[in-house]
């Protein structure tokens, strides 16, 4: 195939976003999302594409560079996920990572062999020669390896750019065609200077302009929303969480009073949430905010229900009913806004059959809009959570909202093991408020992904004064995480744990024991139900 066959018009930008676009072909590595986040940290816009996207599809989006992700398969396997061979003939710079590099070995005329043993973990790479990919990274790089196969023979035109003790071909490049491959993972933090390698590839080799800032995102999005919405009305479900709060403020900036936000108090929220939402969005932002107290309805529906999935279904279904009832009172509405984020989009796509094996069931794609027959407005659908937070900061939103820990849709109902009732909710809400206060006071709130209390369905014995008590147990969960898919428990300082425990036992009636959850995800999960 001639190199000019799929020539790309260099001067165009991706019309959808107004930024140069990098395509990440997703071969299903657990680190694929991290690649995108690193690229975006460099202020370069990227999106995931199916691993077998055709040159025509990439050209149609004016892609400027291609990254082939890693993946769990072996390129030597039959039916291993493969790219369209034409992508190497497009004249675009390509970087293959791990499996992506082995694909180059396979497709460009080299030879890949299974290694004697899998290499996993840290290694040191000697940088060879003076390639633009590894500019300023010599003489040695700390890298993170995770692979089974390796390239034994280089494809024609390529040179070895780096080697490790176990892997004589750890980085390769064909400078003329601007095609590069690395056996290691530059996107993970264990490759401390990996970001510089990505910068070299994207800014210097592919000559992409770093224009992807949240300031430009806010400006563009406001313009786009105004054009799309015109004089019509928009409805938005506001929960007080980060995503729906940032979404509401962004939409309000775009269309002002044409936006109505509906906040449903399902009785399963954290302490002070309803008041806080009113103060912020009605008080500070002067939005048309409709608050509905539906707590009794939800509690009635949940009475005696033990099964967590049944609780979720009831809460989800009832939310839709309450929201619809309230929407009718608003009058004629054309659009429904949702705080869908990029990971939700990717997950629903991979759930439909990509090579990615990570599938999460709780995402907010779908549901309401189909039922209500409204057009969907999802201005955050290309953003990662950290970008949403930056958008909030960019718009000057308060730190308590922008940095709020995620909170599940079914709320405290999935943190009360077994049936939910008003008394248990009161105990849990009070305990949870103390966890949050003490974590904030310790200065650790922002480093932690989620910290909360769980009410267990058992009573244990205690002593208070001369009396024996038989009361509830509260478990504390605090985890760090990048995206909720994996998580580690936080090594909270003793004094913080001690204060949390003392305050809960002394101040919350009905609790005489506090325990700390020291499980990682996987195999545990973050929530207890
Ligand atoms: P798990 O418990 O699956 O949680 O490790 C991962 C992340 O998802 C949140 N989560 C939910 N969010 N509806 C939601 O909107 C749910 O039913 C739900 N269950 C869990 C959880 O808080 C964590 O951030």
XYZ file of C-alpha atoms and ligand atoms in Angstrom:
553
model
C 0.000 0.000 0.000
C 1.464 3.352 -0.901
C 2.168 5.708 1.992
C 0.053 8.420 0.406
C -3.050 6.311 0.020
C -4.574 7.467 3.277
C -2.845 10.837 3.410
C -4.194 13.090 6.122
C -4.983 16.718 5.565
C -2.496 18.210 8.015
C -4.062 21.576 8.532
C -7.422 20.420 9.813
C -8.310 19.986 13.452
C -10.889 17.589 14.779
C -14.037 19.474 14.024
C -15.936 17.941 16.945
C -13.661 19.399 19.569
C -11.570 22.024 17.820
C -8.369 20.336 19.001
C -5.779 18.136 17.344
C -6.861 14.571 18.006
C -4.758 11.591 19.059
C -6.347 8.166 18.566
C -5.655 5.488 21.148
C -6.445 2.109 19.645
C -7.662 0.063 22.583
C -6.294 -3.464 22.805
C -7.732 -3.917 26.271
C -4.867 -3.245 28.670
C -5.787 -2.450 32.255
C -3.709 0.716 31.761
C -5.469 2.008 28.632
C -7.386 4.718 30.480
C -4.163 5.872 32.064
C -2.629 6.462 28.632
C -5.501 8.808 27.820
C -5.168 10.629 31.095
C -1.448 11.175 30.624
C -2.002 12.480 27.099
C -4.651 14.864 28.396
C -2.269 15.999 31.167
C -0.047 17.157 28.329
C -3.016 19.288 27.206
C -3.519 17.155 24.123
C -6.928 15.802 23.234
C -7.256 12.060 22.672
C -10.018 9.542 22.332
C -10.254 5.783 22.320
C -10.944 4.071 19.043
C -11.775 0.443 18.362
C -8.548 -1.540 17.974
C -9.384 -2.405 14.349
C -10.412 1.101 13.238
C -9.794 1.613 9.561
C -7.593 4.329 8.071
C -10.764 5.868 6.643
C -12.316 6.096 10.096
C -9.210 7.738 11.523
C -8.925 10.100 8.578
C -12.573 11.083 8.919
C -11.767 12.371 12.403
C -8.549 14.109 11.274
C -6.454 12.055 13.673
C -2.898 13.445 13.998
C -1.139 10.574 15.768
C -1.906 7.024 16.838
C -1.083 5.190 20.050
C -1.514 1.419 20.171
C -2.319 0.424 23.744
C -1.115 -2.653 25.582
C -3.405 -5.636 25.939
C -3.795 -8.934 27.758
C -3.519 -11.137 24.636
C -0.375 -12.474 22.954
C 0.231 -11.385 19.364
C 1.234 -14.989 18.691
C -2.225 -16.252 19.616
C -4.666 -17.137 16.886
C -7.347 -14.433 16.601
C -5.269 -11.998 18.651
C -6.791 -8.503 18.344
C -5.022 -6.819 15.441
C -5.016 -3.328 13.987
C -5.922 -2.619 10.371
C -2.564 -2.943 8.576
C -3.263 0.267 6.661
C -2.762 2.388 9.771
C 1.007 2.051 9.396
C 0.788 3.439 5.861
C -1.099 6.604 6.711
C 2.040 8.657 7.199
C 0.952 9.369 10.793
C 3.291 9.040 13.773
C 2.547 5.833 15.697
C 3.596 4.786 19.198
C 3.025 1.175 20.218
C 3.026 0.340 23.912
C 3.827 -3.220 25.053
C 1.351 -5.377 23.054
C 1.189 -2.386 20.685
C 4.931 -2.652 20.071
C 4.710 -6.395 19.492
C 2.033 -5.763 16.900
C 4.594 -3.638 15.076
C 7.024 -6.527 15.259
C 4.378 -8.757 13.738
C 2.879 -6.458 11.136
C 5.955 -4.639 9.895
C 8.107 -7.655 9.140
C 9.954 -8.422 12.372
C 9.767 -11.483 14.558
C 8.092 -11.867 17.962
C 8.750 -14.792 20.270
C 7.292 -15.865 23.600
C 9.716 -15.021 26.411
C 11.038 -17.789 28.615
C 9.349 -16.090 31.528
C 6.946 -13.216 31.914
C 8.616 -10.025 32.974
C 6.602 -7.986 35.408
C 7.709 -5.065 37.544
C 10.432 -2.451 37.672
C 13.498 -2.509 35.412
C 16.207 -0.122 34.268
C 16.565 0.632 30.593
C 19.783 1.752 28.996
C 18.986 4.420 26.408
C 20.856 3.796 23.134
C 21.705 6.395 20.531
C 20.012 9.774 20.339
C 16.427 9.272 19.264
C 13.878 12.081 19.475
C 11.588 9.707 21.423
C 14.042 9.412 24.304
C 15.419 12.918 24.084
C 16.780 14.083 27.463
C 16.100 10.660 28.979
C 19.560 9.108 28.651
C 21.608 7.385 29.909
C 19.136 5.272 31.887
C 15.395 5.177 32.592
C 13.444 3.519 35.377
C 10.659 1.643 33.634
C 7.727 -0.642 34.424
C 7.526 -3.897 32.496
C 4.552 -6.219 32.138
C 4.838 -8.586 29.184
C 5.167 -12.182 28.067
C 6.309 -11.910 24.428
C 9.210 -9.905 23.050
C 10.567 -8.784 19.720
C 13.451 -10.975 18.645
C 14.126 -9.503 15.234
C 13.502 -5.899 14.287
C 11.230 -5.023 11.392
C 13.111 -3.395 8.479
C 13.840 0.305 8.985
C 13.807 0.065 12.792
C 16.587 0.583 15.311
C 16.896 -0.459 18.926
C 16.539 2.605 21.159
C 16.785 0.957 24.559
C 17.579 -2.331 26.277
C 17.312 -3.870 29.726
C 19.098 -6.783 31.280
C 16.268 -9.197 30.407
C 15.016 -7.528 27.281
C 17.559 -6.597 24.597
C 14.885 -4.852 22.511
C 12.931 -2.678 24.958
C 12.350 0.359 22.723
C 12.417 0.640 18.932
C 11.942 3.325 16.338
C 11.846 4.021 12.638
C 12.659 7.696 12.590
C 11.918 8.156 8.924
C 8.347 6.911 9.258
C 7.972 8.226 12.850
C 6.880 4.822 14.109
C 8.001 3.892 17.621
C 7.430 1.087 20.071
C 8.196 0.578 23.753
C 8.042 -2.719 25.562
C 7.309 -1.009 28.887
C 4.452 1.179 30.134
C 5.305 4.893 30.005
C 1.801 5.752 31.291
C 2.135 4.280 34.807
C 3.661 6.159 37.730
C 6.263 3.419 38.125
C 7.838 4.773 34.936
C 8.557 8.147 36.550
C 9.741 9.854 33.373
C 7.236 8.171 31.080
C 5.352 11.433 30.689
C 8.470 12.973 29.103
C 8.574 10.143 26.580
C 4.929 10.795 25.719
C 5.655 14.504 25.466
C 8.570 13.829 23.108
C 6.341 11.680 20.936
C 3.324 13.956 20.829
C 4.804 17.434 20.887
C 8.154 16.972 19.171
C 7.698 14.003 16.845
C 3.991 14.350 15.990
C 4.101 18.158 16.346
C 0.733 18.355 18.036
C -0.351 21.635 19.573
C -1.190 21.416 23.293
C -4.487 23.289 23.270
C -6.628 21.011 25.444
C -7.116 23.107 28.578
C -10.197 23.204 30.721
C -10.453 26.915 30.061
C -10.822 26.237 26.352
C -13.193 23.356 27.112
C -15.493 25.628 29.125
C -15.492 28.286 26.421
C -16.167 25.844 23.567
C -18.778 23.894 25.460
C -20.751 26.951 26.459
C -20.844 28.037 22.814
C -21.862 24.563 21.642
C -24.610 24.218 24.246
C -26.004 27.649 23.361
C -26.190 26.755 19.683
C -27.770 23.372 20.320
C -30.294 24.500 22.930
C -31.328 27.758 21.292
C -34.363 29.069 23.148
C -35.508 25.679 24.438
C -35.564 24.492 28.032
C -33.174 22.101 29.741
C -33.845 19.858 32.707
C -31.065 18.509 34.899
C -31.099 16.082 37.818
C -28.839 17.646 40.429
C -27.597 15.369 43.192
C -25.052 17.681 44.790
C -22.219 15.349 43.688
C -19.268 16.631 41.667
C -20.477 15.664 38.192
C -24.044 16.950 38.346
C -22.922 20.096 40.198
C -20.280 20.987 37.616
C -22.727 20.124 34.839
C -25.415 22.391 36.290
C -23.095 25.352 36.719
C -21.732 24.935 33.193
C -25.235 24.733 31.722
C -26.408 27.660 33.790
C -23.558 29.721 32.376
C -24.599 28.676 28.894
C -28.376 29.020 29.023
C -29.172 30.766 32.339
C -32.852 30.597 33.272
C -33.654 28.122 30.512
C -32.167 25.537 32.893
C -34.203 23.921 35.660
C -32.487 21.650 38.160
C -34.387 19.024 40.090
C -32.992 17.729 43.352
C -34.688 14.649 44.774
C -34.218 14.024 48.480
C -34.633 10.268 48.654
C -33.995 10.193 52.400
C -30.753 8.305 51.780
C -28.446 11.300 51.567
C -25.607 12.446 53.765
C -26.140 14.883 56.631
C -26.902 18.447 55.608
C -26.997 17.636 51.879
C -30.405 19.134 51.100
C -29.651 22.379 52.896
C -26.229 22.620 51.302
C -27.567 22.123 47.787
C -30.216 24.818 48.342
C -27.674 27.262 49.746
C -25.256 26.697 46.909
C -27.399 26.460 43.818
C -30.318 28.664 44.735
C -28.450 30.980 47.097
C -25.126 31.415 45.373
C -25.889 30.644 41.740
C -29.549 31.803 41.642
C -30.643 28.768 39.674
C -34.196 27.584 39.173
C -33.844 24.701 41.637
C -36.801 22.457 42.476
C -36.271 20.394 45.613
C -38.542 17.428 46.229
C -38.703 15.725 49.600
C -39.548 12.153 48.627
C -37.871 10.485 51.590
C -41.027 8.903 52.970
C -41.899 7.387 49.600
C -38.475 5.824 49.259
C -38.447 4.498 52.818
C -41.862 2.928 52.345
C -40.693 1.189 49.163
C -37.549 -0.066 50.883
C -39.327 -1.374 53.967
C -38.023 -4.860 54.809
C -35.979 -5.183 51.584
C -32.758 -7.034 52.224
C -31.233 -7.763 48.830
C -28.781 -5.029 47.693
C -29.644 -5.326 44.007
C -33.350 -5.133 44.843
C -32.633 -1.972 46.863
C -30.812 -0.502 43.857
C -33.684 -1.338 41.521
C -36.279 0.174 43.830
C -34.289 3.358 44.345
C -33.507 3.736 40.621
C -37.137 3.121 39.611
C -38.608 5.419 42.233
C -36.139 8.154 41.330
C -37.360 8.081 37.737
C -41.002 8.308 38.864
C -40.387 11.241 41.197
C -38.253 13.005 38.627
C -40.894 12.582 35.916
C -43.626 13.933 38.184
C -41.542 16.984 38.941
C -40.573 17.440 35.297
C -44.248 17.663 34.340
C -44.599 20.655 36.645
C -41.790 22.467 34.847
C -43.716 22.644 31.574
C -42.402 22.064 28.064
C -38.814 20.850 28.128
C -36.717 19.746 25.167
C -33.447 18.557 26.700
C -32.388 16.376 29.577
C -28.831 16.975 30.778
C -26.787 14.144 32.266
C -23.362 14.089 33.892
C -22.106 11.126 31.877
C -18.294 10.961 31.932
C -15.821 9.379 29.533
C -15.236 6.244 31.628
C -19.009 5.573 31.502
C -18.897 5.872 27.728
C -15.895 3.574 27.429
C -17.361 1.038 29.802
C -20.666 0.841 28.028
C -18.781 0.483 24.760
C -16.513 -2.281 26.051
C -19.544 -3.965 27.612
C -20.817 -4.176 24.046
C -17.835 -6.270 23.056
C -14.449 -4.547 22.738
C -11.294 -6.319 23.888
C -11.305 -4.399 27.184
C -12.127 -6.774 30.001
C -12.995 -4.172 32.625
C -16.740 -3.756 32.869
C -18.498 -1.862 35.624
C -22.207 -2.192 36.085
C -23.019 1.110 37.774
C -22.960 3.877 35.255
C -25.504 6.479 34.414
C -25.711 6.053 30.654
C -29.259 5.480 29.471
C -32.430 5.214 31.505
C -34.208 8.517 31.958
C -33.949 10.149 28.539
C -35.483 7.236 26.641
C -38.317 7.042 29.141
C -39.004 10.746 29.002
C -38.536 11.105 25.264
C -36.171 14.056 25.623
C -33.009 14.921 23.724
C -29.913 14.140 25.695
C -27.334 16.760 26.578
C -24.076 15.303 27.907
C -21.434 17.996 27.715
C -19.039 16.153 30.080
C -19.066 12.877 28.144
C -15.500 13.245 26.908
C -14.012 14.114 30.305
C -12.345 12.122 33.019
C -13.261 12.821 36.631
C -10.095 14.829 37.299
C -10.926 16.983 34.289
C -14.461 17.563 35.594
C -12.911 18.794 38.821
C -10.646 21.114 36.855
C -13.669 22.446 34.961
C -15.316 23.170 38.319
C -12.206 24.976 39.532
C -11.948 26.861 36.268
C -15.491 28.147 36.828
C -14.607 29.193 40.396
C -16.847 26.637 42.109
C -16.380 26.059 45.855
C -13.757 23.529 46.869
C -16.231 21.528 49.038
C -18.194 20.693 45.900
C -15.372 20.258 43.420
C -13.417 17.919 45.687
C -16.405 16.101 47.218
C -15.934 12.351 47.473
C -18.087 10.283 45.089
C -21.349 9.070 46.603
C -23.353 6.173 45.138
C -26.793 6.802 43.624
C -28.512 4.447 46.120
C -26.836 6.465 48.865
C -26.819 5.292 52.460
C -29.133 2.383 51.548
C -26.135 0.363 50.327
C -24.193 1.265 53.453
C -26.789 -0.219 55.787
C -26.388 -3.951 55.476
C -29.833 -5.514 55.278
C -33.171 -3.680 55.571
C -33.170 0.097 55.811
C -35.261 2.123 58.248
C -35.363 5.667 59.597
C -33.609 4.811 62.856
C -30.696 3.070 61.146
C -30.409 5.939 58.700
C -30.174 8.388 61.590
C -27.366 6.398 63.238
C -25.432 5.972 60.008
C -25.859 9.599 58.955
C -24.535 10.846 62.280
C -21.587 8.433 62.231
C -20.785 9.294 58.616
C -20.788 13.030 59.349
C -18.148 12.470 62.018
C -15.993 10.433 59.664
C -16.128 13.228 57.108
C -15.426 15.962 59.666
C -12.390 14.177 61.070
C -10.990 13.276 57.668
C -11.334 16.909 56.588
C -9.758 18.078 59.834
C -6.777 15.724 59.278
C -6.050 17.424 55.946
C -6.303 14.076 54.125
C -9.690 14.577 52.473
C -8.373 15.389 49.008
C -5.930 12.497 48.889
C -8.684 10.023 49.693
C -11.092 8.750 47.042
C -13.883 7.913 49.494
C -14.162 7.744 53.280
C -17.430 6.741 54.922
C -19.225 4.739 57.581
C -21.151 1.494 57.152
C -23.777 0.202 59.582
C -23.437 -3.517 60.202
C -26.407 -5.798 60.898
C -25.012 -7.127 64.149
C -24.996 -5.985 67.749
C -22.082 -6.544 70.050
C -21.586 -6.226 73.749
C -19.997 -3.224 75.456
C -19.796 -1.518 78.829
C -20.915 2.008 79.532
C -20.546 3.045 83.188
C -21.669 0.022 85.187
C -24.030 -1.169 82.497
C -23.533 -3.718 79.790
C -24.741 -2.523 76.415
C -25.741 -4.454 73.345
C -25.454 -2.070 70.436
C -24.528 -1.454 66.803
C -21.173 -1.766 65.066
C -19.978 0.878 62.612
C -17.309 -0.029 60.056
C -15.145 2.717 58.599
C -14.016 2.471 54.981
C -11.400 4.846 53.541
C -9.802 4.100 50.172
C -7.499 5.631 47.630
C -8.307 5.021 43.987
C -7.835 6.525 40.544
C -11.263 5.714 39.190
C -13.081 3.383 41.580
C -12.121 0.297 39.552
C -9.319 -0.711 41.915
C -8.716 0.639 45.391
C -6.411 0.361 48.360
C -7.343 1.049 51.974
C -5.867 4.187 53.458
C -3.240 3.860 56.164
C -4.969 6.484 58.299
C -2.833 7.798 61.158
C -3.709 6.262 64.557
C -4.763 9.604 65.956
C -7.301 10.115 63.168
C -8.739 6.638 63.640
C -8.824 7.199 67.399
C -10.723 10.468 67.069
C -13.214 8.991 64.619
C -13.846 6.038 66.902
C -14.125 8.133 70.094
C -16.434 10.638 68.544
C -18.760 8.056 67.025
C -19.003 5.995 70.200
C -19.439 9.038 72.458
C -21.652 11.154 70.254
C -23.808 8.740 68.250
C -26.505 7.047 70.294
C -26.777 3.333 69.572
C -23.155 2.579 68.614
C -20.683 0.920 70.960
C -18.046 -0.411 68.558
C -16.097 0.927 65.560
C -13.968 -1.236 63.235
C -11.717 -0.318 60.293
C -11.923 -2.080 56.923
C -8.478 -3.079 55.617
C -9.451 -4.781 52.354
C -8.287 -3.859 48.875
C -10.383 -3.888 45.710
C -10.162 -6.436 44.171
C -11.069 -8.830 45.638
C -13.277 -6.712 47.927
C -15.311 -3.784 46.617
C -15.428 -0.228 47.891
C -19.041 -0.332 49.057
C -20.181 -3.115 51.365
C -23.274 -3.987 49.348
P -17.692 -0.717 44.249
O -18.456 -0.894 45.528
O -18.307 -1.446 43.091
O -17.803 0.816 43.894
O -16.238 -1.020 44.422
C -17.052 1.475 42.906
C -17.511 2.925 42.871
O -18.869 2.976 42.445
C -19.690 3.541 43.458
N -20.925 2.753 43.487
C -22.090 3.158 42.949
N -22.419 4.309 42.316
N -24.610 3.496 42.037
C -23.696 4.477 41.886
O -24.031 5.530 41.340
C -24.364 2.319 42.656
O -25.225 1.460 42.786
C -23.021 2.153 43.135
N -22.394 1.134 43.783
C -21.108 1.541 43.985
C -18.896 3.427 44.735
O -19.287 4.424 45.680
C -17.484 3.591 44.245
O -17.135 4.952 44.048
